[in-house]
Amino acid sequence: MTTLKDIAKEAEVSTVTVSNVINGNYKKVSATTIEKVNALIKKYNYIPNASARTLAMKTSKIIGVIIPNVDDTSNFLQSPYNAEVLGVIERIIRKNNYYLMFRCVSNYQEVSSILQMWNVDGAIFLGMFANDVKEILKRNHLPTVFLDTYVSNLSITNVGSDDFKGGYIATRYLLNNNHTRIAFVSPDITTSGVMQERFNGYCKALQEKHLSIDKNLLFSSNVSYECGIRIGKDISNHIEEISAIFATADIIALGIIEGLRLNGVQVPEDISVIGFDNISTCNYSYPKLTTINQNISAKAEAAANLILSMLNQEQFTSSPIKIDVEIVERQSVRYKK
């Protein structure tokens, strides 16, 4: 295998000169030498050692994506939402000659050691809890972008959807279809600013119609298809009390539809369902799921471009970026007669 020393010897230059050419440091290297070294690199198909390049350039070219609150039994990529976010971020940073490292952590204490161990140039955090953000910023001083993170009294660069509006227009859409007994299905809203905002939108739409918040219509669910099935079966036993369901994630909504079906309840004939996210699976379900499109790709693109702007020391706004949302009408909601 050809080494850097071999290239230097044949080019009749020092190893430092070869390293400078490889890393684009041309200030003290003649055009003739650059051409000669590059020709030898091509001739021997020489691949520089990544660790050596990191030391030479004082940059790892790695951007870390950190996913919090994931235990050892969870498969983060089972979620179509998470998979799409990571896929978009990876495509953009790869196009800009960076590498993506993503890591799930169970708590924020793990974050600092991981970022330092891999010497990442910057980090994107998905859905951090407000209490953890301050500690992360205090322990780590590198370009940082947050996704779907709500923090008061602290300036952070965050990209999110208009979750309040999404909860509001989803509920208003059901109300306009003559539904007044609308179940709200969500993870625990006390631990997630995202879900709290969607719940606030739900409450606002009901209040405009002078409808009170009924605790019997609030259901707690993990963001999973299996939990959705459980909720669907549960709601099927209260079909006379509930005419519509707003699920704060499509994967939950799809599970709910299956749970209802297993207990003989049809969507939308017997009950209407609306989701949130607009993952691609919505087009393949039966019935096709009406949902709130939160423009996942646009959100991920904004986060990736922000971290790149920081790394390139370009001008950018540190104000929160809020991606607009809209309803995508399909087949899972019908007018209640």
PDB file of C-alpha atoms in Angstrom, residues 102-228:
ATOM      1  CA  PHE A 102     -25.896  10.453  14.703  1.00  0.00           C
ATOM      2  CA  ARG A 103     -26.192   9.146  18.221  1.00  0.00           C
ATOM      3  CA  CYS A 104     -29.119   8.405  20.506  1.00  0.00           C
ATOM      4  CA  VAL A 105     -28.667   9.242  24.189  1.00  0.00           C
ATOM      5  CA  SER A 106     -30.799   8.517  27.238  1.00  0.00           C
ATOM      6  CA  ASN A 107     -29.923  11.799  28.970  1.00  0.00           C
ATOM      7  CA  TYR A 108     -28.009  15.013  28.367  1.00  0.00           C
ATOM      8  CA  GLN A 109     -25.057  13.962  30.577  1.00  0.00           C
ATOM      9  CA  GLU A 110     -23.863  11.662  27.780  1.00  0.00           C
ATOM     10  CA  VAL A 111     -23.699  14.448  25.221  1.00  0.00           C
ATOM     11  CA  SER A 112     -20.465  16.237  26.157  1.00  0.00           C
ATOM     12  CA  SER A 113     -18.250  13.147  26.169  1.00  0.00           C
ATOM     13  CA  ILE A 114     -19.621  12.005  22.805  1.00  0.00           C
ATOM     14  CA  LEU A 115     -19.057  15.369  21.119  1.00  0.00           C
ATOM     15  CA  GLN A 116     -15.532  15.662  22.517  1.00  0.00           C
ATOM     16  CA  MET A 117     -14.599  12.061  21.743  1.00  0.00           C
ATOM     17  CA  TRP A 118     -15.411  12.523  18.065  1.00  0.00           C
ATOM     18  CA  ASN A 119     -14.218  16.140  17.914  1.00  0.00           C
ATOM     19  CA  VAL A 120     -17.323  17.136  15.965  1.00  0.00           C
ATOM     20  CA  ASP A 121     -17.346  20.535  14.280  1.00  0.00           C
ATOM     21  CA  GLY A 122     -20.989  21.234  15.080  1.00  0.00           C
ATOM     22  CA  ALA A 123     -24.121  19.564  16.417  1.00  0.00           C
ATOM     23  CA  ILE A 124     -27.843  19.384  15.703  1.00  0.00           C
ATOM     24  CA  PHE A 125     -30.117  18.351  18.582  1.00  0.00           C
ATOM     25  CA  LEU A 126     -33.557  16.866  17.927  1.00  0.00           C
ATOM     26  CA  GLY A 127     -36.387  17.617  20.357  1.00  0.00           C
ATOM     27  CA  MET A 128     -34.463  18.456  23.521  1.00  0.00           C
ATOM     28  CA  PHE A 129     -36.271  19.094  26.789  1.00  0.00           C
ATOM     29  CA  ALA A 130     -36.046  22.690  27.972  1.00  0.00           C
ATOM     30  CA  ASN A 131     -34.345  21.718  31.238  1.00  0.00           C
ATOM     31  CA  ASP A 132     -31.488  20.025  29.362  1.00  0.00           C
ATOM     32  CA  VAL A 133     -30.749  22.775  26.827  1.00  0.00           C
ATOM     33  CA  LYS A 134     -29.126  25.151  29.307  1.00  0.00           C
ATOM     34  CA  GLU A 135     -26.776  22.440  30.581  1.00  0.00           C
ATOM     35  CA  ILE A 136     -25.816  21.388  27.050  1.00  0.00           C
ATOM     36  CA  LEU A 137     -24.943  24.945  26.031  1.00  0.00           C
ATOM     37  CA  LYS A 138     -22.971  25.487  29.231  1.00  0.00           C
ATOM     38  CA  ARG A 139     -20.870  22.335  28.736  1.00  0.00           C
ATOM     39  CA  ASN A 140     -20.321  22.574  24.968  1.00  0.00           C
ATOM     40  CA  HIS A 141     -19.034  25.571  23.052  1.00  0.00           C
ATOM     41  CA  LEU A 142     -19.484  24.692  19.394  1.00  0.00           C
ATOM     42  CA  PRO A 143     -21.951  25.648  16.649  1.00  0.00           C
ATOM     43  CA  THR A 144     -25.311  24.224  17.701  1.00  0.00           C
ATOM     44  CA  VAL A 145     -28.757  24.060  16.102  1.00  0.00           C
ATOM     45  CA  PHE A 146     -31.879  22.694  17.779  1.00  0.00           C
ATOM     46  CA  LEU A 147     -34.898  21.088  16.124  1.00  0.00           C
ATOM     47  CA  ASP A 148     -38.365  21.148  17.716  1.00  0.00           C
ATOM     48  CA  THR A 149     -37.112  22.616  20.986  1.00  0.00           C
ATOM     49  CA  TYR A 150     -39.135  25.115  22.998  1.00  0.00           C
ATOM     50  CA  VAL A 151     -37.159  27.109  25.568  1.00  0.00           C
ATOM     51  CA  SER A 152     -38.222  30.316  27.292  1.00  0.00           C
ATOM     52  CA  ASN A 153     -35.789  32.960  28.566  1.00  0.00           C
ATOM     53  CA  LEU A 154     -32.892  31.478  26.600  1.00  0.00           C
ATOM     54  CA  SER A 155     -31.665  32.435  23.132  1.00  0.00           C
ATOM     55  CA  ILE A 156     -31.066  29.378  20.961  1.00  0.00           C
ATOM     56  CA  THR A 157     -31.001  28.691  17.233  1.00  0.00           C
ATOM     57  CA  ASN A 158     -34.079  26.521  16.798  1.00  0.00           C
ATOM     58  CA  VAL A 159     -35.975  25.246  13.769  1.00  0.00           C
ATOM     59  CA  GLY A 160     -39.527  24.038  14.324  1.00  0.00           C
ATOM     60  CA  SER A 161     -42.983  23.841  12.855  1.00  0.00           C
ATOM     61  CA  ASP A 162     -45.880  26.089  13.781  1.00  0.00           C
ATOM     62  CA  ASP A 163     -47.170  23.450  16.196  1.00  0.00           C
ATOM     63  CA  PHE A 164     -49.807  25.691  17.757  1.00  0.00           C
ATOM     64  CA  LYS A 165     -51.276  26.467  14.353  1.00  0.00           C
ATOM     65  CA  GLY A 166     -51.167  22.774  13.430  1.00  0.00           C
ATOM     66  CA  GLY A 167     -53.147  21.772  16.518  1.00  0.00           C
ATOM     67  CA  TYR A 168     -55.570  24.607  15.926  1.00  0.00           C
ATOM     68  CA  ILE A 169     -56.327  23.968  12.240  1.00  0.00           C
ATOM     69  CA  ALA A 170     -56.583  20.191  12.766  1.00  0.00           C
ATOM     70  CA  THR A 171     -59.228  20.679  15.468  1.00  0.00           C
ATOM     71  CA  ARG A 172     -61.001  23.448  13.576  1.00  0.00           C
ATOM     72  CA  TYR A 173     -61.166  21.194  10.499  1.00  0.00           C
ATOM     73  CA  LEU A 174     -62.947  18.526  12.542  1.00  0.00           C
ATOM     74  CA  LEU A 175     -65.254  21.126  14.080  1.00  0.00           C
ATOM     75  CA  ASN A 176     -66.129  22.417  10.610  1.00  0.00           C
ATOM     76  CA  ASN A 177     -67.094  18.861   9.743  1.00  0.00           C
ATOM     77  CA  ASN A 178     -69.654  19.007  12.566  1.00  0.00           C
ATOM     78  CA  HIS A 179     -67.622  17.057  15.138  1.00  0.00           C
ATOM     79  CA  THR A 180     -67.795  18.325  18.724  1.00  0.00           C
ATOM     80  CA  ARG A 181     -66.619  15.275  20.700  1.00  0.00           C
ATOM     81  CA  ILE A 182     -63.000  15.239  19.542  1.00  0.00           C
ATOM     82  CA  ALA A 183     -60.449  13.003  21.250  1.00  0.00           C
ATOM     83  CA  PHE A 184     -56.888  14.305  21.598  1.00  0.00           C
ATOM     84  CA  VAL A 185     -54.187  11.609  21.484  1.00  0.00           C
ATOM     85  CA  SER A 186     -50.611  12.576  22.318  1.00  0.00           C
ATOM     86  CA  PRO A 187     -47.507  11.698  24.289  1.00  0.00           C
ATOM     87  CA  ASP A 188     -47.332  13.288  27.735  1.00  0.00           C
ATOM     88  CA  ILE A 189     -47.611  17.010  27.024  1.00  0.00           C
ATOM     89  CA  THR A 190     -45.788  17.939  30.238  1.00  0.00           C
ATOM     90  CA  THR A 191     -42.497  16.618  28.845  1.00  0.00           C
ATOM     91  CA  SER A 192     -42.651  18.047  25.320  1.00  0.00           C
ATOM     92  CA  GLY A 193     -43.030  21.632  24.227  1.00  0.00           C
ATOM     93  CA  VAL A 194     -44.049  20.426  20.770  1.00  0.00           C
ATOM     94  CA  MET A 195     -47.028  18.444  22.059  1.00  0.00           C
ATOM     95  CA  GLN A 196     -47.952  21.207  24.510  1.00  0.00           C
ATOM     96  CA  GLU A 197     -48.193  23.665  21.604  1.00  0.00           C
ATOM     97  CA  ARG A 198     -50.378  21.272  19.603  1.00  0.00           C
ATOM     98  CA  PHE A 199     -52.597  20.794  22.640  1.00  0.00           C
ATOM     99  CA  ASN A 200     -52.851  24.566  23.096  1.00  0.00           C
ATOM    100  CA  GLY A 201     -54.028  24.835  19.483  1.00  0.00           C
ATOM    101  CA  TYR A 202     -56.608  22.097  20.117  1.00  0.00           C
ATOM    102  CA  CYS A 203     -57.886  23.970  23.181  1.00  0.00           C
ATOM    103  CA  LYS A 204     -58.072  27.304  21.326  1.00  0.00           C
ATOM    104  CA  ALA A 205     -60.220  25.838  18.526  1.00  0.00           C
ATOM    105  CA  LEU A 206     -62.624  24.254  21.029  1.00  0.00           C
ATOM    106  CA  GLN A 207     -62.881  27.452  23.066  1.00  0.00           C
ATOM    107  CA  GLU A 208     -63.809  29.442  19.953  1.00  0.00           C
ATOM    108  CA  LYS A 209     -66.812  27.127  19.627  1.00  0.00           C
ATOM    109  CA  HIS A 210     -67.552  27.540  23.348  1.00  0.00           C
ATOM    110  CA  LEU A 211     -66.689  23.907  24.006  1.00  0.00           C
ATOM    111  CA  SER A 212     -65.002  22.927  27.251  1.00  0.00           C
ATOM    112  CA  ILE A 213     -61.937  20.698  27.536  1.00  0.00           C
ATOM    113  CA  ASP A 214     -63.130  17.239  28.567  1.00  0.00           C
ATOM    114  CA  LYS A 215     -60.438  15.187  30.328  1.00  0.00           C
ATOM    115  CA  ASN A 216     -62.252  12.027  29.246  1.00  0.00           C
ATOM    116  CA  LEU A 217     -61.302  12.889  25.659  1.00  0.00           C
ATOM    117  CA  LEU A 218     -57.560  13.114  26.375  1.00  0.00           C
ATOM    118  CA  PHE A 219     -55.516   9.959  25.695  1.00  0.00           C
ATOM    119  CA  SER A 220     -51.811   9.421  26.357  1.00  0.00           C
ATOM    120  CA  SER A 221     -49.790   7.379  23.864  1.00  0.00           C
ATOM    121  CA  ASN A 222     -46.172   6.779  22.929  1.00  0.00           C
ATOM    122  CA  VAL A 223     -45.281   7.713  19.354  1.00  0.00           C
ATOM    123  CA  SER A 224     -45.669   4.198  17.959  1.00  0.00           C
ATOM    124  CA  TYR A 225     -48.024   2.191  15.768  1.00  0.00           C
ATOM    125  CA  GLU A 226     -48.530  -0.396  18.516  1.00  0.00           C
ATOM    126  CA  CYS A 227     -49.625   2.217  21.052  1.00  0.00           C
ATOM    127  CA  GLY A 228     -51.976   3.650  18.446  1.00  0.00           C
TER     128      GLY A 228
END
